[in-house]
Amino acid sequence: MRIDRHDLNAAIKRSSVVWFGIASLGVAFGIYVEASGLAWWWAPTISALVFAGSFEFVLVQLLVASASLGTIAMTAALVNARHILYAGAFPLDRVEGAGAKAWSIFALTDEAYALATSRNSTGMSGAQIVMVQAGLFAAWVCGSTAGSVLGASAIPQVRGAEFSLTALFVVLAIDASRDGLDRFTGAAATFTAAMALTLAHGHALIVAMTAFVAVLAARSTTRRRRSTANG
Amino acid sequence: MAENIWIVQAIAISAIVTQAQRGLPFLVVRRLRTSALARDLSMWMPAGLLVILAVVNVRTSLTGSPSHIAAAATGIGLTIGLHLWRGHVGLSIAGGTVVYMLIVNLIATPGGNP
């Protein structure tokens, strides 16, 4: 794919703050790998091959605990199951070429999904999406490497840059709610998230998203039944 | 080394499961695009999923020592305030994060997220 300067600038402008947050979370992951007693190069290896932020911390825990491969597969399925829903809205049709599409799917993290489906992303070209994801990937792998090579002792103790990811989701949620999020959907999302945090704190994301989609499916069915009855 | 081979297997299984969940749904979506349910979901779901990501991340960041919770609450409040005021994504994120980092590194005691 040809790299267009305009696309590159737009991608940097759109997501460099997020790259920064991902890199610092990557450093935290690298430090965690090193502190777990694994060789340093497992951190970039895991980050490059699995590329699933929060699950990678869980994976290292499972490795240290010598969990069975079956347990690891089940945990990966549970922690990452929310990705199943992302196919419904991620604008893969804008990404041109089989190789670029495959890359986009490989790098479909929470942050990539959020950046590519937010209100400001309607003018985002396929090339920009691919570059935003490449930046997320590079930041995550470089951060992991730096963290595991240098270790906790050598990293200057500046904490908290990963807060930018929380801020990102807050900002995009505000944009979404200003831009045609109807009251029912907003309330259902907030309510299922609150319920999931209370009932299943460790797996809040997947529990909340499953419950949310179930509510939407019920709403869609009732609505169609009603319109058939009326018509 | 036997241990390394086992770690490679664990990474391979994790990668396959993760990528299957990212990729396979696109095959189904293409076929379902005409159904009324899929149309409704594609209209309501994206914004709702962002709200869920936000609520869960905010709640997770509001943990640890009282001073850390105060730092996170300040950062989140500032992010929301900046965004309602100026509506500039980068400014809102950077403003909230910088203030959060200042508080966490200079004032608050540790005990928050890793």
PDB file of C-alpha atoms in Angstrom, chain A:
ATOM      1  CA  MET A   1       0.000   0.000   0.000  1.00  0.00           C
ATOM      2  CA  ARG A   2       1.214   3.487  -0.840  1.00  0.00           C
ATOM      3  CA  ILE A   3       1.705   5.667   2.212  1.00  0.00           C
ATOM      4  CA  ASP A   4      -0.006   8.973   1.653  1.00  0.00           C
ATOM      5  CA  ARG A   5       1.327  11.934   3.607  1.00  0.00           C
ATOM      6  CA  HIS A   6      -2.108  13.363   4.229  1.00  0.00           C
ATOM      7  CA  ASP A   7      -3.370  10.038   5.626  1.00  0.00           C
ATOM      8  CA  LEU A   8      -0.299   9.685   7.830  1.00  0.00           C
ATOM      9  CA  ASN A   9      -0.706  13.180   9.266  1.00  0.00           C
ATOM     10  CA  ALA A  10      -4.392  12.568   9.919  1.00  0.00           C
ATOM     11  CA  ALA A  11      -3.637   9.259  11.659  1.00  0.00           C
ATOM     12  CA  ILE A  12      -0.985  10.878  13.861  1.00  0.00           C
ATOM     13  CA  LYS A  13      -3.251  13.778  14.729  1.00  0.00           C
ATOM     14  CA  ARG A  14      -6.138  11.460  15.523  1.00  0.00           C
ATOM     15  CA  SER A  15      -4.397   8.928  17.685  1.00  0.00           C
ATOM     16  CA  SER A  16      -0.920   9.953  18.871  1.00  0.00           C
ATOM     17  CA  VAL A  17      -2.276  10.633  22.370  1.00  0.00           C
ATOM     18  CA  VAL A  18      -3.642   7.090  22.417  1.00  0.00           C
ATOM     19  CA  TRP A  19      -0.341   5.647  21.133  1.00  0.00           C
ATOM     20  CA  PHE A  20       1.339   7.332  24.085  1.00  0.00           C
ATOM     21  CA  GLY A  21      -1.083   5.690  26.513  1.00  0.00           C
ATOM     22  CA  ILE A  22      -0.674   2.275  24.875  1.00  0.00           C
ATOM     23  CA  ALA A  23       3.132   2.577  25.002  1.00  0.00           C
ATOM     24  CA  SER A  24       3.101   3.302  28.722  1.00  0.00           C
ATOM     25  CA  LEU A  25       0.721   0.409  29.380  1.00  0.00           C
ATOM     26  CA  GLY A  26       3.147  -1.708  27.292  1.00  0.00           C
ATOM     27  CA  VAL A  27       5.994  -0.636  29.583  1.00  0.00           C
ATOM     28  CA  ALA A  28       3.904  -1.775  32.562  1.00  0.00           C
ATOM     29  CA  PHE A  29       3.332  -5.128  30.833  1.00  0.00           C
ATOM     30  CA  GLY A  30       7.078  -5.525  30.128  1.00  0.00           C
ATOM     31  CA  ILE A  31       7.922  -4.804  33.766  1.00  0.00           C
ATOM     32  CA  TYR A  32       5.268  -7.332  34.808  1.00  0.00           C
ATOM     33  CA  VAL A  33       6.803 -10.021  32.558  1.00  0.00           C
ATOM     34  CA  GLU A  34      10.280  -9.334  33.914  1.00  0.00           C
ATOM     35  CA  ALA A  35       9.036  -9.390  37.514  1.00  0.00           C
ATOM     36  CA  SER A  36       7.252 -12.705  36.842  1.00  0.00           C
ATOM     37  CA  GLY A  37      10.592 -14.388  36.178  1.00  0.00           C
ATOM     38  CA  LEU A  38      10.087 -15.003  32.448  1.00  0.00           C
ATOM     39  CA  ALA A  39      12.914 -14.189  30.019  1.00  0.00           C
ATOM     40  CA  TRP A  40      12.638 -10.581  28.783  1.00  0.00           C
ATOM     41  CA  TRP A  41      12.022 -11.541  25.141  1.00  0.00           C
ATOM     42  CA  TRP A  42       8.747 -13.216  25.982  1.00  0.00           C
ATOM     43  CA  ALA A  43       7.241  -9.744  26.509  1.00  0.00           C
ATOM     44  CA  PRO A  44       7.675  -8.512  22.890  1.00  0.00           C
ATOM     45  CA  THR A  45       6.911 -12.030  21.585  1.00  0.00           C
ATOM     46  CA  ILE A  46       3.590 -12.219  23.413  1.00  0.00           C
ATOM     47  CA  SER A  47       2.746  -8.610  22.546  1.00  0.00           C
ATOM     48  CA  ALA A  48       3.465  -9.062  18.822  1.00  0.00           C
ATOM     49  CA  LEU A  49       1.722 -12.433  18.416  1.00  0.00           C
ATOM     50  CA  VAL A  50      -1.282 -12.136  20.739  1.00  0.00           C
ATOM     51  CA  PHE A  51      -1.726  -8.328  20.729  1.00  0.00           C
ATOM     52  CA  ALA A  52      -4.557  -8.222  23.249  1.00  0.00           C
ATOM     53  CA  GLY A  53      -3.622  -5.795  26.045  1.00  0.00           C
ATOM     54  CA  SER A  54      -5.519  -6.858  29.129  1.00  0.00           C
ATOM     55  CA  PHE A  55      -5.516 -10.565  28.234  1.00  0.00           C
ATOM     56  CA  GLU A  56      -1.700 -10.583  28.026  1.00  0.00           C
ATOM     57  CA  PHE A  57      -1.439  -9.750  31.740  1.00  0.00           C
ATOM     58  CA  VAL A  58      -3.786 -12.675  32.435  1.00  0.00           C
ATOM     59  CA  LEU A  59      -1.743 -14.941  30.131  1.00  0.00           C
ATOM     60  CA  VAL A  60       1.471 -14.216  32.067  1.00  0.00           C
ATOM     61  CA  GLN A  61      -0.364 -15.015  35.321  1.00  0.00           C
ATOM     62  CA  LEU A  62      -1.481 -18.334  33.835  1.00  0.00           C
ATOM     63  CA  LEU A  63       2.062 -19.098  32.600  1.00  0.00           C
ATOM     64  CA  VAL A  64       3.521 -18.437  36.050  1.00  0.00           C
ATOM     65  CA  ALA A  65       0.839 -20.651  37.606  1.00  0.00           C
ATOM     66  CA  SER A  66       1.603 -23.431  35.043  1.00  0.00           C
ATOM     67  CA  ALA A  67      -2.035 -23.535  33.958  1.00  0.00           C
ATOM     68  CA  SER A  68      -3.065 -26.192  31.414  1.00  0.00           C
ATOM     69  CA  LEU A  69      -3.348 -25.290  27.727  1.00  0.00           C
ATOM     70  CA  GLY A  70      -7.093 -25.953  27.985  1.00  0.00           C
ATOM     71  CA  THR A  71      -7.430 -23.407  30.776  1.00  0.00           C
ATOM     72  CA  ILE A  72      -5.429 -20.880  28.753  1.00  0.00           C
ATOM     73  CA  ALA A  73      -7.644 -21.392  25.680  1.00  0.00           C
ATOM     74  CA  MET A  74     -10.836 -21.060  27.756  1.00  0.00           C
ATOM     75  CA  THR A  75      -9.579 -17.915  29.461  1.00  0.00           C
ATOM     76  CA  ALA A  76      -8.552 -16.352  26.137  1.00  0.00           C
ATOM     77  CA  ALA A  77     -12.015 -17.130  24.760  1.00  0.00           C
ATOM     78  CA  LEU A  78     -13.759 -15.567  27.754  1.00  0.00           C
ATOM     79  CA  VAL A  79     -11.592 -12.458  28.171  1.00  0.00           C
ATOM     80  CA  ASN A  80     -11.524 -11.688  24.436  1.00  0.00           C
ATOM     81  CA  ALA A  81     -15.099 -12.691  23.555  1.00  0.00           C
ATOM     82  CA  ARG A  82     -16.165  -9.032  23.309  1.00  0.00           C
ATOM     83  CA  HIS A  83     -14.213  -8.835  20.048  1.00  0.00           C
ATOM     84  CA  ILE A  84     -16.982 -10.904  18.435  1.00  0.00           C
ATOM     85  CA  LEU A  85     -19.253  -7.850  18.679  1.00  0.00           C
ATOM     86  CA  TYR A  86     -16.775  -5.465  17.079  1.00  0.00           C
ATOM     87  CA  ALA A  87     -17.310  -6.975  13.619  1.00  0.00           C
ATOM     88  CA  GLY A  88     -20.814  -5.470  13.659  1.00  0.00           C
ATOM     89  CA  ALA A  89     -19.593  -1.876  13.460  1.00  0.00           C
ATOM     90  CA  PHE A  90     -15.904  -1.837  12.504  1.00  0.00           C
ATOM     91  CA  PRO A  91     -15.695  -0.248   9.002  1.00  0.00           C
ATOM     92  CA  LEU A  92     -13.676  -3.075   7.416  1.00  0.00           C
ATOM     93  CA  ASP A  93     -15.250  -2.311   4.018  1.00  0.00           C
ATOM     94  CA  ARG A  94     -13.239   0.927   3.901  1.00  0.00           C
ATOM     95  CA  VAL A  95      -9.951  -0.965   4.212  1.00  0.00           C
ATOM     96  CA  GLU A  96      -8.842  -1.957   0.721  1.00  0.00           C
ATOM     97  CA  GLY A  97      -6.923  -5.101  -0.208  1.00  0.00           C
ATOM     98  CA  ALA A  98      -6.852  -8.562   1.363  1.00  0.00           C
ATOM     99  CA  GLY A  99      -3.545  -7.982   3.163  1.00  0.00           C
ATOM    100  CA  ALA A 100      -4.691  -4.692   4.686  1.00  0.00           C
ATOM    101  CA  LYS A 101      -8.027  -6.255   5.716  1.00  0.00           C
ATOM    102  CA  ALA A 102      -6.190  -9.150   7.385  1.00  0.00           C
ATOM    103  CA  TRP A 103      -3.989  -6.658   9.240  1.00  0.00           C
ATOM    104  CA  SER A 104      -7.012  -4.633  10.357  1.00  0.00           C
ATOM    105  CA  ILE A 105      -8.670  -7.749  11.765  1.00  0.00           C
ATOM    106  CA  PHE A 106      -5.451  -8.876  13.482  1.00  0.00           C
ATOM    107  CA  ALA A 107      -5.070  -5.471  15.159  1.00  0.00           C
ATOM    108  CA  LEU A 108      -8.744  -5.010  16.116  1.00  0.00           C
ATOM    109  CA  THR A 109      -8.226  -4.062  19.773  1.00  0.00           C
ATOM    110  CA  ASP A 110     -10.625  -2.089  21.998  1.00  0.00           C
ATOM    111  CA  GLU A 111      -8.753   1.109  21.168  1.00  0.00           C
ATOM    112  CA  ALA A 112      -8.739   0.433  17.408  1.00  0.00           C
ATOM    113  CA  TYR A 113     -12.475  -0.290  17.521  1.00  0.00           C
ATOM    114  CA  ALA A 114     -13.202   2.839  19.535  1.00  0.00           C
ATOM    115  CA  LEU A 115     -11.112   5.124  17.300  1.00  0.00           C
ATOM    116  CA  ALA A 116     -12.550   3.695  14.067  1.00  0.00           C
ATOM    117  CA  THR A 117     -16.225   3.825  15.102  1.00  0.00           C
ATOM    118  CA  SER A 118     -16.326   7.139  16.996  1.00  0.00           C
ATOM    119  CA  ARG A 119     -18.227  10.167  15.749  1.00  0.00           C
ATOM    120  CA  ASN A 120     -15.156  11.812  14.254  1.00  0.00           C
ATOM    121  CA  SER A 121     -14.193   8.694  12.352  1.00  0.00           C
ATOM    122  CA  THR A 122     -16.759   8.889   9.540  1.00  0.00           C
ATOM    123  CA  GLY A 123     -14.250  10.691   7.347  1.00  0.00           C
ATOM    124  CA  MET A 124     -11.504   8.267   8.287  1.00  0.00           C
ATOM    125  CA  SER A 125     -10.107   6.483   5.232  1.00  0.00           C
ATOM    126  CA  GLY A 126      -9.130   2.824   5.183  1.00  0.00           C
ATOM    127  CA  ALA A 127      -5.477   3.825   4.920  1.00  0.00           C
ATOM    128  CA  GLN A 128      -5.835   5.960   8.051  1.00  0.00           C
ATOM    129  CA  ILE A 129      -7.456   3.100   9.966  1.00  0.00           C
ATOM    130  CA  VAL A 130      -4.566   0.815   8.981  1.00  0.00           C
ATOM    131  CA  MET A 131      -1.997   3.417  10.117  1.00  0.00           C
ATOM    132  CA  VAL A 132      -3.765   4.124  13.397  1.00  0.00           C
ATOM    133  CA  GLN A 133      -3.665   0.374  14.099  1.00  0.00           C
ATOM    134  CA  ALA A 134       0.013   0.164  13.061  1.00  0.00           C
ATOM    135  CA  GLY A 135       0.784   2.930  15.556  1.00  0.00           C
ATOM    136  CA  LEU A 136      -1.126   1.121  18.323  1.00  0.00           C
ATOM    137  CA  PHE A 137       0.777  -2.096  17.530  1.00  0.00           C
ATOM    138  CA  ALA A 138       4.207  -0.432  17.375  1.00  0.00           C
ATOM    139  CA  ALA A 139       3.551   1.460  20.611  1.00  0.00           C
ATOM    140  CA  TRP A 140       2.447  -1.714  22.402  1.00  0.00           C
ATOM    141  CA  VAL A 141       5.383  -3.868  21.213  1.00  0.00           C
ATOM    142  CA  CYS A 142       8.000  -1.133  21.785  1.00  0.00           C
ATOM    143  CA  GLY A 143       6.587  -0.367  25.239  1.00  0.00           C
ATOM    144  CA  SER A 144       6.606  -4.071  26.192  1.00  0.00           C
ATOM    145  CA  THR A 145      10.194  -4.430  25.022  1.00  0.00           C
ATOM    146  CA  ALA A 146      11.390  -1.349  26.890  1.00  0.00           C
ATOM    147  CA  GLY A 147       9.638  -2.434  30.094  1.00  0.00           C
ATOM    148  CA  SER A 148      10.987  -5.984  30.072  1.00  0.00           C
ATOM    149  CA  VAL A 149      14.561  -5.070  29.058  1.00  0.00           C
ATOM    150  CA  LEU A 150      14.970  -2.223  31.516  1.00  0.00           C
ATOM    151  CA  GLY A 151      12.825  -3.598  34.363  1.00  0.00           C
ATOM    152  CA  ALA A 152      11.141  -1.686  37.149  1.00  0.00           C
ATOM    153  CA  SER A 153      14.390  -0.432  38.679  1.00  0.00           C
ATOM    154  CA  ALA A 154      15.650   1.388  35.572  1.00  0.00           C
ATOM    155  CA  ILE A 155      12.356   2.951  34.461  1.00  0.00           C
ATOM    156  CA  PRO A 156      11.919   6.469  35.814  1.00  0.00           C
ATOM    157  CA  GLN A 157       9.035   6.333  38.237  1.00  0.00           C
ATOM    158  CA  VAL A 158       6.581   8.417  36.276  1.00  0.00           C
ATOM    159  CA  ARG A 159       3.263   6.673  36.704  1.00  0.00           C
ATOM    160  CA  GLY A 160      -0.178   7.096  35.298  1.00  0.00           C
ATOM    161  CA  ALA A 161       0.158   7.679  31.526  1.00  0.00           C
ATOM    162  CA  GLU A 162      -2.165   4.707  30.932  1.00  0.00           C
ATOM    163  CA  PHE A 163      -4.927   6.935  32.301  1.00  0.00           C
ATOM    164  CA  SER A 164      -5.146   8.377  28.776  1.00  0.00           C
ATOM    165  CA  LEU A 165      -6.970   5.187  27.671  1.00  0.00           C
ATOM    166  CA  THR A 166      -9.694   5.718  30.279  1.00  0.00           C
ATOM    167  CA  ALA A 167      -9.887   9.351  29.131  1.00  0.00           C
ATOM    168  CA  LEU A 168     -10.131   8.165  25.498  1.00  0.00           C
ATOM    169  CA  PHE A 169     -13.153   5.952  26.177  1.00  0.00           C
ATOM    170  CA  VAL A 170     -14.832   8.713  28.229  1.00  0.00           C
ATOM    171  CA  VAL A 171     -14.352  11.258  25.431  1.00  0.00           C
ATOM    172  CA  LEU A 172     -15.594   8.904  22.705  1.00  0.00           C
ATOM    173  CA  ALA A 173     -18.605   7.937  24.823  1.00  0.00           C
ATOM    174  CA  ILE A 174     -19.474  11.631  25.230  1.00  0.00           C
ATOM    175  CA  ASP A 175     -19.192  12.105  21.450  1.00  0.00           C
ATOM    176  CA  ALA A 176     -21.373   9.043  20.872  1.00  0.00           C
ATOM    177  CA  SER A 177     -24.041  10.233  23.293  1.00  0.00           C
ATOM    178  CA  ARG A 178     -24.149  13.649  21.647  1.00  0.00           C
ATOM    179  CA  ASP A 179     -24.417  12.084  18.258  1.00  0.00           C
ATOM    180  CA  GLY A 180     -27.670  10.209  18.060  1.00  0.00           C
ATOM    181  CA  LEU A 181     -27.365   7.831  21.008  1.00  0.00           C
ATOM    182  CA  ASP A 182     -31.014   7.430  21.983  1.00  0.00           C
ATOM    183  CA  ARG A 183     -31.985   7.397  25.642  1.00  0.00           C
ATOM    184  CA  PHE A 184     -32.953   3.743  25.734  1.00  0.00           C
ATOM    185  CA  THR A 185     -29.621   2.574  24.301  1.00  0.00           C
ATOM    186  CA  GLY A 186     -27.587   4.870  26.570  1.00  0.00           C
ATOM    187  CA  ALA A 187     -29.508   3.785  29.656  1.00  0.00           C
ATOM    188  CA  ALA A 188     -29.240   0.096  28.715  1.00  0.00           C
ATOM    189  CA  ALA A 189     -25.469   0.396  28.204  1.00  0.00           C
ATOM    190  CA  THR A 190     -24.923   2.243  31.497  1.00  0.00           C
ATOM    191  CA  PHE A 191     -27.190  -0.110  33.433  1.00  0.00           C
ATOM    192  CA  THR A 192     -25.650  -3.335  32.075  1.00  0.00           C
ATOM    193  CA  ALA A 193     -22.140  -1.957  32.746  1.00  0.00           C
ATOM    194  CA  ALA A 194     -23.065  -1.087  36.343  1.00  0.00           C
ATOM    195  CA  MET A 195     -24.703  -4.483  36.880  1.00  0.00           C
ATOM    196  CA  ALA A 196     -21.706  -6.339  35.433  1.00  0.00           C
ATOM    197  CA  LEU A 197     -19.262  -4.372  37.604  1.00  0.00           C
ATOM    198  CA  THR A 198     -21.273  -5.345  40.684  1.00  0.00           C
ATOM    199  CA  LEU A 199     -21.876  -8.988  39.804  1.00  0.00           C
ATOM    200  CA  ALA A 200     -18.775 -10.000  37.830  1.00  0.00           C
ATOM    201  CA  HIS A 201     -16.020  -7.499  38.448  1.00  0.00           C
ATOM    202  CA  GLY A 202     -13.207  -9.516  36.832  1.00  0.00           C
ATOM    203  CA  HIS A 203     -15.176 -10.083  33.625  1.00  0.00           C
ATOM    204  CA  ALA A 204     -17.250  -6.920  33.621  1.00  0.00           C
ATOM    205  CA  LEU A 205     -16.661  -6.041  29.941  1.00  0.00           C
ATOM    206  CA  ILE A 206     -17.852  -9.299  28.422  1.00  0.00           C
ATOM    207  CA  VAL A 207     -20.766  -9.704  30.867  1.00  0.00           C
ATOM    208  CA  ALA A 208     -21.936  -6.122  30.256  1.00  0.00           C
ATOM    209  CA  MET A 209     -21.626  -6.347  26.465  1.00  0.00           C
ATOM    210  CA  THR A 210     -23.444  -9.691  26.277  1.00  0.00           C
ATOM    211  CA  ALA A 211     -26.282  -8.420  28.460  1.00  0.00           C
ATOM    212  CA  PHE A 212     -26.430  -5.179  26.457  1.00  0.00           C
ATOM    213  CA  VAL A 213     -26.715  -6.971  23.103  1.00  0.00           C
ATOM    214  CA  ALA A 214     -29.384  -9.274  24.575  1.00  0.00           C
ATOM    215  CA  VAL A 215     -31.404  -6.208  25.626  1.00  0.00           C
ATOM    216  CA  LEU A 216     -31.029  -4.675  22.141  1.00  0.00           C
ATOM    217  CA  ALA A 217     -32.076  -7.945  20.468  1.00  0.00           C
ATOM    218  CA  ALA A 218     -35.172  -8.102  22.676  1.00  0.00           C
ATOM    219  CA  ARG A 219     -35.972  -4.478  21.836  1.00  0.00           C
ATOM    220  CA  SER A 220     -35.588  -5.108  18.116  1.00  0.00           C
ATOM    221  CA  THR A 221     -37.842  -8.176  18.261  1.00  0.00           C
ATOM    222  CA  THR A 222     -40.568  -6.435  20.294  1.00  0.00           C
ATOM    223  CA  ARG A 223     -40.502  -3.471  18.002  1.00  0.00           C
ATOM    224  CA  ARG A 224     -40.911  -5.580  14.869  1.00  0.00           C
ATOM    225  CA  ARG A 225     -43.681  -7.636  16.471  1.00  0.00           C
ATOM    226  CA  ARG A 226     -45.505  -4.436  17.393  1.00  0.00           C
ATOM    227  CA  SER A 227     -45.174  -2.947  13.917  1.00  0.00           C
ATOM    228  CA  THR A 228     -46.466  -6.195  12.376  1.00  0.00           C
ATOM    229  CA  ALA A 229     -49.432  -6.147  14.773  1.00  0.00           C
ATOM    230  CA  ASN A 230     -50.195  -2.519  13.919  1.00  0.00           C
ATOM    231  CA  GLY A 231     -49.684  -2.859  10.206  1.00  0.00           C
TER     232      GLY A 231
END
